GROMACS .gro file of C-alpha atoms in nm:
model
  115
    1MET     CA    1   6.495   7.252  13.844
    2ARG     CA    2   6.822   7.106  13.729
    3PHE     CA    3   6.926   7.440  13.557
    4LEU     CA    4   6.899   7.644  13.885
    5ASP     CA    5   7.137   7.405  14.065
    6GLU     CA    6   7.386   7.423  13.783
    7ASP     CA    7   7.738   7.577  13.883
    8GLU     CA    8   7.808   7.910  13.715
    9GLU     CA    9   8.170   7.811  13.678
   10LEU     CA   10   8.072   7.524  13.443
   11ASN     CA   11   7.848   7.762  13.223
   12PRO     CA   12   8.042   7.853  12.907
   13ILE     CA   13   7.816   8.148  12.843
   14VAL     CA   14   7.964   8.355  13.145
   15SER     CA   15   8.304   8.352  12.991
   16ALA     CA   16   8.161   8.467  12.658
   17VAL     CA   17   7.973   8.738  12.834
   18ASN     CA   18   8.294   8.860  12.989
   19LEU     CA   19   8.475   8.861  12.644
   20VAL     CA   20   8.205   9.070  12.498
   21ASP     CA   21   8.250   9.329  12.794
   22VAL     CA   22   8.614   9.361  12.710
   23PHE     CA   23   8.565   9.406  12.337
   24LEU     CA   24   8.306   9.680  12.413
   25VAL     CA   25   8.569   9.856  12.644
   26ILE     CA   26   8.818   9.823  12.360
   27ILE     CA   27   8.568   9.976  12.087
   28ALA     CA   28   8.483  10.251  12.335
   29ALA     CA   29   8.861  10.351  12.378
   30LEU     CA   30   8.909  10.341  11.994
   31LEU     CA   31   8.617  10.566  11.934
   32ILE     CA   32   8.749  10.799  12.190
   33ALA     CA   33   9.090  10.815  12.029
   34LEU     CA   34   8.932  10.865  11.692
   35ALA     CA   35   8.718  11.164  11.801
   36GLN     CA   36   9.026  11.332  11.971
   37ASN     CA   37   9.242  11.308  11.616
   38PRO     CA   38   9.312  11.652  11.519
   39LEU     CA   39   9.240  11.527  11.159
   40ASN     CA   40   8.910  11.426  11.220
   41VAL     CA   41   8.680  11.479  10.943
   42PHE     CA   42   8.389  11.529  11.154
   43SER     CA   43   8.519  11.832  11.327
   44ALA     CA   44   8.491  12.197  11.174
   45ASP     CA   45   8.843  12.307  11.293
   46ASN     CA   46   9.128  12.416  11.057
   47VAL     CA   47   9.442  12.210  11.153
   48THR     CA   48   9.773  12.197  11.024
   49VAL     CA   49  10.023  11.920  11.111
   50ILE     CA   50  10.382  11.914  11.013
   51LYS     CA   51  10.568  11.560  11.004
   52ASN     CA   52  10.941  11.519  11.013
   53ALA     CA   53  10.981  11.910  11.061
   54GLY     CA   54  11.320  12.016  10.900
   55GLU     CA   55  11.405  11.691  10.740
   56PRO     CA   56  11.431  11.603  10.382
   57ASN     CA   57  11.100  11.385  10.407
   58MET     CA   58  10.893  11.674  10.563
   59GLU     CA   59  10.536  11.652  10.499
   60VAL     CA   60  10.254  11.901  10.582
   61ILE     CA   61   9.915  11.822  10.608
   62VAL     CA   62   9.653  12.090  10.602
   63LYS     CA   63   9.290  12.035  10.704
   64GLU     CA   64   9.035  12.304  10.613
   65GLY     CA   65   8.676  12.202  10.692
   66LYS     CA   66   8.642  11.858  10.547
   67GLU     CA   67   8.909  11.901  10.305
   68ILE     CA   68   9.257  11.737  10.378
   69LYS     CA   69   9.566  11.833  10.152
   70GLN     CA   70   9.904  11.681  10.186
   71TYR     CA   71  10.205  11.848  10.081
   72LYS     CA   72  10.546  11.666  10.058
   73SER     CA   73  10.882  11.801  10.052
   74THR     CA   74  11.127  11.735   9.764
   75GLY     CA   75  11.431  11.807   9.993
   76ASP     CA   76  11.566  12.079   9.760
   77ILE     CA   77  11.598  12.448   9.921
   78GLY     CA   78  11.481  12.724   9.695
   79SER     CA   79  11.310  12.511   9.420
   80GLY     CA   80  10.971  12.549   9.259
   81GLU     CA   81  10.786  12.713   8.981
   82GLY     CA   82  10.756  13.086   8.976
   83MET     CA   83  10.938  13.414   8.871
   84ARG     CA   84  11.074  13.702   9.063
   85ALA     CA   85  10.796  13.954   9.134
   86GLY     CA   86  10.994  14.228   9.319
   87VAL     CA   87  11.253  14.314   9.593
   88ALA     CA   88  11.166  14.363   9.953
   89TYR     CA   89  11.383  14.569  10.184
   90LYS     CA   90  11.419  14.563  10.549
   91MET     CA   91  11.402  14.931  10.700
   92ALA     CA   92  11.604  15.030  11.023
   93ASP     CA   93  11.286  15.012  11.213
   94GLY     CA   94  11.219  14.659  11.128
   95SER     CA   95  10.941  14.701  10.880
   96PHE     CA   96  10.951  14.574  10.516
   97VAL     CA   97  10.885  14.763  10.233
   98TYR     CA   98  10.806  14.541   9.910
   99VAL     CA   99  10.884  14.701   9.575
  100PRO     CA  100  10.741  14.533   9.262
  101GLU     CA  101  10.928  14.508   8.948
  102ASP     CA  102  10.786  14.629   8.617
  103GLU     CA  103  10.777  14.414   8.341
  104SER     CA  104  10.991  14.625   8.101
  105ALA     CA  105  11.249  14.659   8.356
  106GLU     CA  106  11.241  14.266   8.380
  107GLN     CA  107  11.310  14.240   7.992
  108VAL     CA  108  11.601  14.481   8.012
  109ASN     CA  109  11.755  14.306   8.295
  110ASN     CA  110  11.714  13.983   8.113
  111GLY     CA  111  11.847  14.082   7.794
  112GLY     CA  112  11.494  14.088   7.641
  113GLY     CA  113  11.500  14.458   7.541
  114GLN     CA  114  11.559  14.576   7.161
  115ASP     CA  115  11.804  14.438   6.960
   0.00000   0.00000   0.00000
């Protein structure tokens, strides 16, 4: 019956049990934080996150379903690949009208017509 008379303060297992409890609370808090993250891969939401908005090192992270895409800014304004597709005009009532350009008109404007 010596074990029953043993003082709990002298037992090292009691402090180890307290440490396990503390770690369980920390793990639960981390799991809750992970579940509330907007880029959580387990949620079906579509999310767009903008980091450093308006800065030269701006990043846009787009999550659609389980697919995550990351776009980084080069810092250049108006740069990129493509060609002019037409002209947009703003009307007096605030609406916009888009007028596509013909390829033949574009060739004439670029000097690509008949020689």
